[in-house]
Structure formats: structure tokens, C-alpha cells
Amino acid sequence: MTRIKRIGVLTSGGDAPGMNAAIRAIQLTAASYNIEVIGFKHGYRGLLEQDYKTLLPHHVDNIIQRGGTILKSARCPALQTVEGPQIAAATLQQLNIDALIVIGGDGSFRGALEIAKHFAGQIIGVPGTIDNDVDGTDHTIGYATAIDTALDAIDKIRDTADAFERIFLVELMGRHSGFIALSAGIAAGAEQIICPEMAQLTASDLKSIITPIQHAQLLRGKTSYLIVVAENSYPGGTTALADALTQAIGIECRACILGHIQRGGSPVGADRILATKLGAFAVEQLLQGEHLQMAGEINGAVSLYPLAKTAERTKAIDPFLVRWQQQVGSS
Ligand code: F6P
């Protein structure tokens, strides 16, 4: 076993429900091996500005059910400068930190890889982002909660859409991927799902959206119609898409941008369990001497994946559901 006395931990990038559960698992696991845990505040900014505190067991009491992150999060452009990673590594060295755990998405892991070039200790990543767009793990921490949050909102929109027999476009987060849109769209029974992986939409080609709407109206008459749209699927965004559709078919289409509500809230059970498992696994793998790996879960089993490969986008949205949705949507 590698001798580790002190671990640093930070949460970086978009916060995700379950990050607190991961922090808790890291603290409790480390404490069981007599390892001290230093929590850096506001992501990498805490490393650059030496803003940190020792995390004791009582600091992680009653946080497993809380959204957000007790360590705060941030995006940190200063880490992308030449000096940034050097300063971050110097802080770790000065504080006698043997290993660092970064909870975040692939952008945060890129930062970790830069710091590693100047840091003699070990680094492990824990995937925490609602987007689920990280390779090497079936699910990221926060994704399951984001689906349920989006679903709850879409169900409510369906009620009013039904009452008015309106067409609604609901925009969900996901950065450049459609994991949340596909899952929430399927679970909500959306008539159409649009995400970057399914089609590259342009302003001049709306036919693929309009034809199924007209088909549904022919078949069912005037009725509610929900289109779930992943952000960044259409130039100008979902409001622009709703306007373009309104013009093209002469029926009012309403847009609803769900936004940051999807990042908040108490983590669902699946996220708490995943976060606990991956946080604990990360500490144990550091003790095994692992470095520059991500602690993930594949087919229910914990597994390591090289940090450098987490952004390669090899993980695809469910092809079965994509095919089924397209088959049903266009019939
Ligand atoms: O990565 C999480 C996420 O919520 C994305 O889904 C979204 O594109 C982005 O962060 C929004 O970032 P910000 O809160 O910095 O606007």
C-alpha cells in the first residue's frame, strides 16, 4: 500500500447533485485509513489562491442529501495560463499533499492532467456532471437526478400543453450531448427528441421536425405535442427554433428553457450510491498507488479509466432508444 498522509479534494466545473455525497465518502474513507483531507474551495481557484480547509468527519455530517457542493465550484480560466498549473502544483507541494481527488467533468480532468506535469503526487478523478458526457463510466454523478428533475418539469408542461392543445419545445442541458434529453424525453413520452447526436439541424432544413408534427395532427387532430431539445442543437437556440417552426407551419410553438434548475436539488438514491461508491473507490485506489485514473462504474462494477481518455467521446447515447424514438416519431 502507498503511504498517503494527506489528500486534497475539490469540486470543479458545473456542480452536480451527489457531489456532496462524494466528498462525504472521500472524507469518511480517508479518515478510516488515518488520512487527513484538505478541501479546496471553488474548484481550482482554491488551489491557486490557497483557499482551503481541513475536512473533519463532522463537516460531512448530513450532507449526503444536499445538492450543490459544500466546497463550492467554479470554472477557472486562470488554470489555463502557463503559470496556473505550476502555481496549483506548488500549493499542493507546500501543503504536503500526497494526492489530489478532482470531482468534475472532462474539462476538470484536463486541468488535473496539466497540474500533474508539475506535481510529484498522485491524482484521481471522480466523474461529477449532470451531462453524463464522460467516457469510462456508464453514468456520472448527478445525471440520474437531472433526468428526474427535467422529467418532473416536462410532466407539468405536458399538463398545460394538453389543456391548450399546444406545441411545446422544452430545452434541456447537456452541453454538446443528448444524454439528458434522450432519457428525459423518452421517460416523458415526448413526441420528438432533438439532440446533437441525432441530427445536425440548420435553419434552412426544418422538414424533419415539421413532417412528424403534421402527421400527428392528421392522425390525432389538434392535441398537445412535446419536443424535447438538447441545448446547442439549433443555431440561435430553442427559442429561435420555436419561432422558425411557428412561421413555417403557422401554428404557435412555445419554447421553455429549463436551465439551471436541472443542476439543483437533492440527489436521487442512485446518485448518492454512485457518489459514495466512486468517492470511496478513489481513496482506495490512491492507496493502491494509482495515478491519473478516473474512478468510474461500468456494468455495476467499479473500474479505473485513464483520465487522458475521458474526453474522447466514445460513449454514445442509447442506440436502441434513438432508433425506437425515430421510428415512432416519424410513423
Ligand atoms: O456541464 C454542466 C452544465 O450545466 C451544462 O449542461 C451546461 O451547458 C453548462 O454546464 C452551463 O454552464 P454555466 O453554469 O457555467 O452556464
Coordinates of C-alpha atoms and ligand atoms in Angstrom, one line a residue:
M1 CA 0.0 0.0 0.0
T2 CA 1.3 3.5 -0.9
R3 CA 1.9 5.6 2.2
I4 CA -0.5 8.6 2.0
K5 CA -0.9 11.0 4.9
R6 CA -2.9 13.9 3.3
I7 CA -5.3 14.1 0.4
G8 CA -6.7 17.2 -1.3
V9 CA -10.2 17.3 -2.8
L10 CA -12.0 19.8 -4.9
T11 CA -15.2 20.1 -6.9
S12 CA -14.9 21.8 -10.3
G13 CA -17.0 22.9 -13.2
G14 CA -20.8 22.7 -13.3
D15 CA -22.0 21.4 -9.9
A16 CA -24.0 18.2 -9.8
P17 CA -26.3 16.6 -7.3
G18 CA -24.3 14.0 -5.5
M19 CA -21.0 15.9 -5.3
N20 CA -21.6 16.3 -1.5
A21 CA -22.1 12.6 -1.2
A22 CA -18.8 12.0 -2.9
I23 CA -17.0 14.5 -0.6
R24 CA -18.5 12.7 2.4
A25 CA -17.4 9.3 1.1
I26 CA -13.9 10.6 0.5
Q27 CA -13.6 12.1 4.0
L28 CA -15.0 9.0 5.7
T29 CA -12.9 6.6 3.8
A30 CA -9.8 8.6 4.2
A31 CA -10.4 9.0 8.0
S32 CA -10.8 5.2 8.3
Y33 CA -7.2 5.0 7.0
N34 CA -6.0 7.9 9.2
I35 CA -5.5 10.1 6.2
E36 CA -6.2 13.9 6.6
V37 CA -8.4 15.5 3.9
I38 CA -7.9 19.1 2.8
G39 CA -10.9 20.6 0.9
F40 CA -10.1 23.3 -1.6
K41 CA -12.8 25.9 -2.2
H42 CA -14.3 27.0 -5.6
G43 CA -12.6 24.3 -7.6
Y44 CA -9.1 25.0 -8.9
R45 CA -9.3 28.6 -7.7
G46 CA -8.9 27.3 -4.2
L47 CA -5.6 25.8 -5.2
L48 CA -4.4 29.0 -6.9
E49 CA -5.5 31.2 -4.1
Q50 CA -4.7 28.8 -1.2
D51 CA -8.3 28.8 -0.1
Y52 CA -8.8 25.6 1.8
K53 CA -9.9 23.9 5.0
T54 CA -9.3 20.6 6.7
L55 CA -12.4 18.4 6.3
L56 CA -13.3 16.6 9.6
P57 CA -15.9 13.9 9.9
H58 CA -18.4 16.4 11.4
H59 CA -18.1 18.6 8.3
V60 CA -19.6 15.9 6.2
D61 CA -22.5 15.1 8.6
N62 CA -25.9 15.4 6.9
I63 CA -24.6 16.5 3.5
I64 CA -25.4 13.3 1.6
Q65 CA -28.9 14.6 0.8
R66 CA -27.8 18.1 -0.2
G67 CA -27.5 19.4 -3.7
G68 CA -24.7 21.8 -4.7
T69 CA -21.3 21.3 -3.1
I70 CA -20.1 22.3 0.3
L71 CA -16.7 23.1 -1.2
K72 CA -18.3 25.4 -3.9
S73 CA -17.4 25.1 -7.5
A74 CA -16.2 27.3 -10.3
R75 CA -14.8 27.4 -13.8
C76 CA -11.2 28.6 -13.6
P77 CA -9.7 30.3 -16.6
A78 CA -6.5 31.1 -14.6
L79 CA -5.7 27.4 -14.6
Q80 CA -5.4 27.6 -18.4
T81 CA -2.5 30.0 -18.3
V82 CA 1.1 28.7 -18.4
E83 CA 1.7 29.6 -14.7
G84 CA -1.7 28.3 -13.5
P85 CA -0.9 24.6 -13.2
Q86 CA 2.6 25.4 -11.8
I87 CA 1.0 27.5 -9.0
A88 CA -1.6 24.8 -8.3
A89 CA 1.1 22.1 -8.0
A90 CA 3.2 24.4 -5.8
T91 CA 0.3 24.8 -3.4
L92 CA -0.1 21.0 -3.2
Q93 CA 3.6 20.6 -2.6
Q94 CA 3.7 23.3 0.1
L95 CA 0.8 21.8 1.9
N96 CA 2.4 18.3 1.8
I97 CA -0.5 16.9 -0.1
D98 CA 0.3 13.4 -1.3
A99 CA -2.7 13.0 -3.6
L100 CA -5.5 15.0 -5.2
I101 CA -9.0 14.0 -6.0
V102 CA -10.8 16.1 -8.6
I103 CA -14.6 15.7 -8.7
G104 CA -15.9 17.1 -12.0
G105 CA -16.3 16.6 -15.8
D106 CA -13.8 16.1 -18.6
G107 CA -12.8 19.8 -18.6
S108 CA -11.8 19.5 -14.9
F109 CA -9.8 16.4 -15.7
R110 CA -7.9 18.3 -18.4
G111 CA -6.9 20.7 -15.7
A112 CA -5.8 17.8 -13.5
L113 CA -3.6 16.5 -16.3
E114 CA -1.9 19.9 -16.6
I115 CA -1.2 20.1 -12.9
A116 CA 0.2 16.5 -12.9
K117 CA 3.0 17.8 -15.2
H118 CA 4.4 19.8 -12.2
F119 CA 3.1 17.7 -9.2
A120 CA 5.0 14.7 -7.8
G121 CA 1.9 13.3 -6.1
Q122 CA -1.0 11.2 -7.4
I123 CA -4.2 12.4 -8.9
I124 CA -7.5 10.6 -9.4
G125 CA -10.7 11.9 -10.9
V126 CA -14.3 11.2 -9.9
P127 CA -16.9 11.9 -12.6
G128 CA -19.4 14.5 -11.4
T129 CA -21.6 16.3 -14.0
I130 CA -25.2 16.2 -14.9
D131 CA -24.3 15.9 -18.6
N132 CA -23.1 12.2 -18.4
D133 CA -20.6 13.1 -21.2
V134 CA -17.6 11.4 -19.7
D135 CA -16.1 8.3 -21.1
G136 CA -15.1 5.4 -18.8
T137 CA -18.2 5.3 -16.7
D138 CA -21.8 4.3 -17.5
H139 CA -23.1 7.2 -15.5
T140 CA -21.7 10.4 -14.0
I141 CA -22.7 11.6 -10.6
G142 CA -25.7 14.0 -10.9
Y143 CA -27.1 12.6 -14.2
A144 CA -29.8 10.5 -12.6
T145 CA -31.1 13.4 -10.5
A146 CA -31.0 15.8 -13.5
I147 CA -33.2 13.3 -15.5
D148 CA -35.8 13.2 -12.7
T149 CA -35.7 17.0 -12.3
A150 CA -36.2 17.5 -16.0
L151 CA -38.9 14.9 -16.1
D152 CA -40.9 16.5 -13.3
A153 CA -40.8 19.8 -15.2
I154 CA -41.8 18.3 -18.5
D155 CA -44.7 16.4 -17.0
K156 CA -46.0 19.8 -15.7
I157 CA -45.5 21.4 -19.1
R158 CA -47.5 18.4 -20.6
D159 CA -50.5 19.3 -18.4
T160 CA -50.7 22.8 -19.6
A161 CA -49.8 21.8 -23.2
D162 CA -52.6 19.3 -23.1
A163 CA -55.1 21.8 -21.7
F164 CA -54.4 24.3 -24.5
E165 CA -53.5 21.6 -27.2
R166 CA -50.3 23.4 -27.8
I167 CA -46.9 22.5 -29.2
F168 CA -44.1 23.0 -26.7
L169 CA -40.3 22.8 -27.2
V170 CA -38.5 22.1 -23.9
E171 CA -34.8 22.8 -23.9
L172 CA -32.6 20.6 -21.6
M173 CA -29.0 20.9 -20.7
G174 CA -26.2 18.6 -21.7
R175 CA -23.6 20.9 -23.2
H176 CA -22.9 19.2 -26.5
S177 CA -24.5 15.8 -25.8
G178 CA -28.0 14.5 -25.6
F179 CA -27.9 12.1 -22.7
I180 CA -30.3 14.1 -20.5
A181 CA -32.6 15.0 -23.5
L182 CA -32.9 11.4 -24.7
S183 CA -33.5 9.9 -21.2
A184 CA -35.9 12.6 -20.0
G185 CA -37.6 12.8 -23.4
I186 CA -38.2 9.0 -23.5
A187 CA -39.5 9.0 -19.9
A188 CA -41.8 11.9 -20.6
G189 CA -43.3 10.3 -23.7
A190 CA -42.1 13.3 -25.8
E191 CA -43.3 13.1 -29.4
Q192 CA -39.9 14.3 -30.7
I193 CA -36.4 14.4 -29.2
I194 CA -33.8 16.6 -30.8
C195 CA -30.1 16.3 -29.8
P196 CA -26.8 16.9 -31.5
E197 CA -26.1 13.1 -31.9
M198 CA -29.4 12.5 -33.8
A199 CA -29.3 15.3 -36.4
Q200 CA -27.4 18.4 -37.3
L201 CA -30.3 20.9 -37.7
T202 CA -29.9 24.0 -39.8
A203 CA -32.3 27.0 -40.1
S204 CA -33.0 26.1 -43.7
D205 CA -34.0 22.5 -43.0
L206 CA -36.9 22.1 -40.6
K207 CA -38.6 19.4 -42.7
S208 CA -37.5 16.6 -40.4
I209 CA -39.3 18.2 -37.5
I210 CA -42.4 19.5 -39.3
T211 CA -43.4 16.3 -41.2
P212 CA -43.9 14.3 -38.0
I213 CA -45.9 17.2 -36.4
Q214 CA -48.2 17.4 -39.4
H215 CA -48.5 13.6 -39.5
A216 CA -49.5 13.6 -35.8
Q217 CA -52.1 16.3 -36.4
L218 CA -53.6 14.4 -39.3
L219 CA -53.8 11.2 -37.2
R220 CA -54.9 12.7 -33.9
G221 CA -56.3 16.1 -34.7
K222 CA -55.2 19.1 -32.6
T223 CA -53.5 17.9 -29.5
S224 CA -50.6 18.6 -27.2
Y225 CA -47.2 17.9 -28.8
L226 CA -43.9 17.9 -26.9
I227 CA -40.5 18.3 -28.5
V228 CA -37.5 17.8 -26.1
V229 CA -34.5 19.6 -27.4
A230 CA -30.9 19.3 -26.1
E231 CA -29.2 22.6 -25.8
N232 CA -26.8 23.5 -28.7
S233 CA -28.9 21.6 -31.2
Y234 CA -30.1 24.5 -33.2
P235 CA -28.3 27.8 -34.3
G236 CA -29.8 30.6 -32.1
G237 CA -31.2 28.1 -29.5
T238 CA -34.6 26.6 -28.9
T239 CA -36.5 29.9 -28.8
A240 CA -35.2 30.6 -32.3
L241 CA -36.3 27.1 -33.3
A242 CA -39.8 27.6 -31.9
D243 CA -40.1 30.9 -33.8
A244 CA -38.9 29.3 -37.0
L245 CA -41.4 26.4 -36.6
T246 CA -44.2 28.8 -35.8
Q247 CA -43.5 30.7 -39.0
A248 CA -43.2 27.5 -41.1
I249 CA -46.3 25.7 -40.0
G250 CA -48.5 28.7 -39.0
I251 CA -49.3 27.2 -35.5
E252 CA -47.8 28.8 -32.4
C253 CA -45.0 26.8 -30.9
R254 CA -43.9 27.7 -27.4
A255 CA -40.3 27.3 -26.0
C256 CA -39.4 26.6 -22.4
I257 CA -35.8 26.7 -21.4
L258 CA -35.4 24.6 -18.3
G259 CA -31.9 25.9 -17.5
H260 CA -30.0 25.6 -14.2
I261 CA -33.0 24.1 -12.3
Q262 CA -31.6 20.8 -13.7
R263 CA -28.4 21.2 -11.7
G264 CA -30.1 21.7 -8.3
G265 CA -32.0 19.6 -5.8
S266 CA -31.5 16.7 -3.5
P267 CA -29.6 13.9 -5.3
V268 CA -31.8 10.8 -6.0
G269 CA -30.8 7.5 -4.4
A270 CA -28.9 6.3 -7.5
D271 CA -26.7 9.4 -7.4
R272 CA -26.0 9.1 -3.7
I273 CA -25.0 5.5 -4.0
L274 CA -22.8 6.1 -7.1
A275 CA -21.1 9.0 -5.4
T276 CA -20.4 7.1 -2.3
K277 CA -19.0 4.1 -4.3
L278 CA -16.8 6.2 -6.5
G279 CA -15.6 8.5 -3.7
A280 CA -14.6 5.5 -1.6
F281 CA -13.1 3.7 -4.5
A282 CA -11.0 6.8 -5.5
V283 CA -9.3 6.9 -2.0
E284 CA -8.7 3.1 -2.0
Q285 CA -7.1 3.3 -5.5
L286 CA -4.8 6.1 -4.4
L287 CA -3.6 3.8 -1.6
Q288 CA -3.0 1.1 -4.3
G289 CA -0.7 3.7 -6.0
E290 CA -3.0 4.6 -8.9
H291 CA -2.4 7.9 -10.6
L292 CA -4.0 9.8 -13.5
Q293 CA -7.0 7.5 -13.5
M294 CA -10.8 8.2 -13.2
A295 CA -12.8 6.2 -10.7
G296 CA -15.9 5.0 -12.7
E297 CA -18.5 2.4 -12.8
I298 CA -19.1 0.0 -15.7
N299 CA -21.9 -2.6 -15.6
G300 CA -22.3 -2.1 -11.9
A301 CA -18.6 -2.7 -11.1
V302 CA -16.1 0.0 -10.0
S303 CA -13.4 0.4 -12.6
L304 CA -10.5 2.7 -13.5
Y305 CA -10.2 4.6 -16.7
P306 CA -7.3 6.8 -17.9
L307 CA -8.0 10.4 -17.2
A308 CA -6.4 11.4 -20.5
K309 CA -9.1 9.3 -22.4
T310 CA -12.2 10.6 -20.6
A311 CA -13.0 13.3 -23.2
E312 CA -12.7 11.1 -26.3
R313 CA -16.5 10.9 -26.7
T314 CA -16.6 7.2 -27.2
K315 CA -19.7 6.8 -25.0
A316 CA -22.8 7.1 -27.2
I317 CA -26.5 7.8 -26.3
D318 CA -28.5 4.6 -26.3
P319 CA -28.8 3.5 -29.9
F320 CA -31.8 1.3 -29.2
L321 CA -33.8 4.2 -27.8
V322 CA -32.7 6.5 -30.6
R323 CA -33.9 4.1 -33.3
W324 CA -37.2 3.5 -31.5
Q325 CA -37.9 7.1 -31.0
Q326 CA -37.2 7.9 -34.6
Q327 CA -39.3 5.0 -35.8
V328 CA -42.3 6.0 -33.6
G329 CA -41.8 9.8 -34.1
S330 CA -41.8 9.6 -37.8
S331 CA -44.6 7.0 -38.3
Ligands
F6P1 O1 -21.8 20.9 -17.5 C1 -22.9 21.1 -16.8 C2 -23.7 22.3 -17.5 O2 -24.8 22.5 -16.7 C3 -24.1 22.0 -18.9 O3 -25.2 21.2 -19.1 C4 -24.3 23.4 -19.4 O4 -24.1 23.5 -20.8 C5 -23.3 24.2 -18.6 O5 -22.9 23.4 -17.5 C6 -23.7 25.6 -18.2 O6 -22.6 26.2 -17.5 P1 -22.8 27.5 -16.7 O7 -23.5 27.2 -15.4 O8 -21.3 27.9 -16.5 O9 -23.5 28.5 -17.6

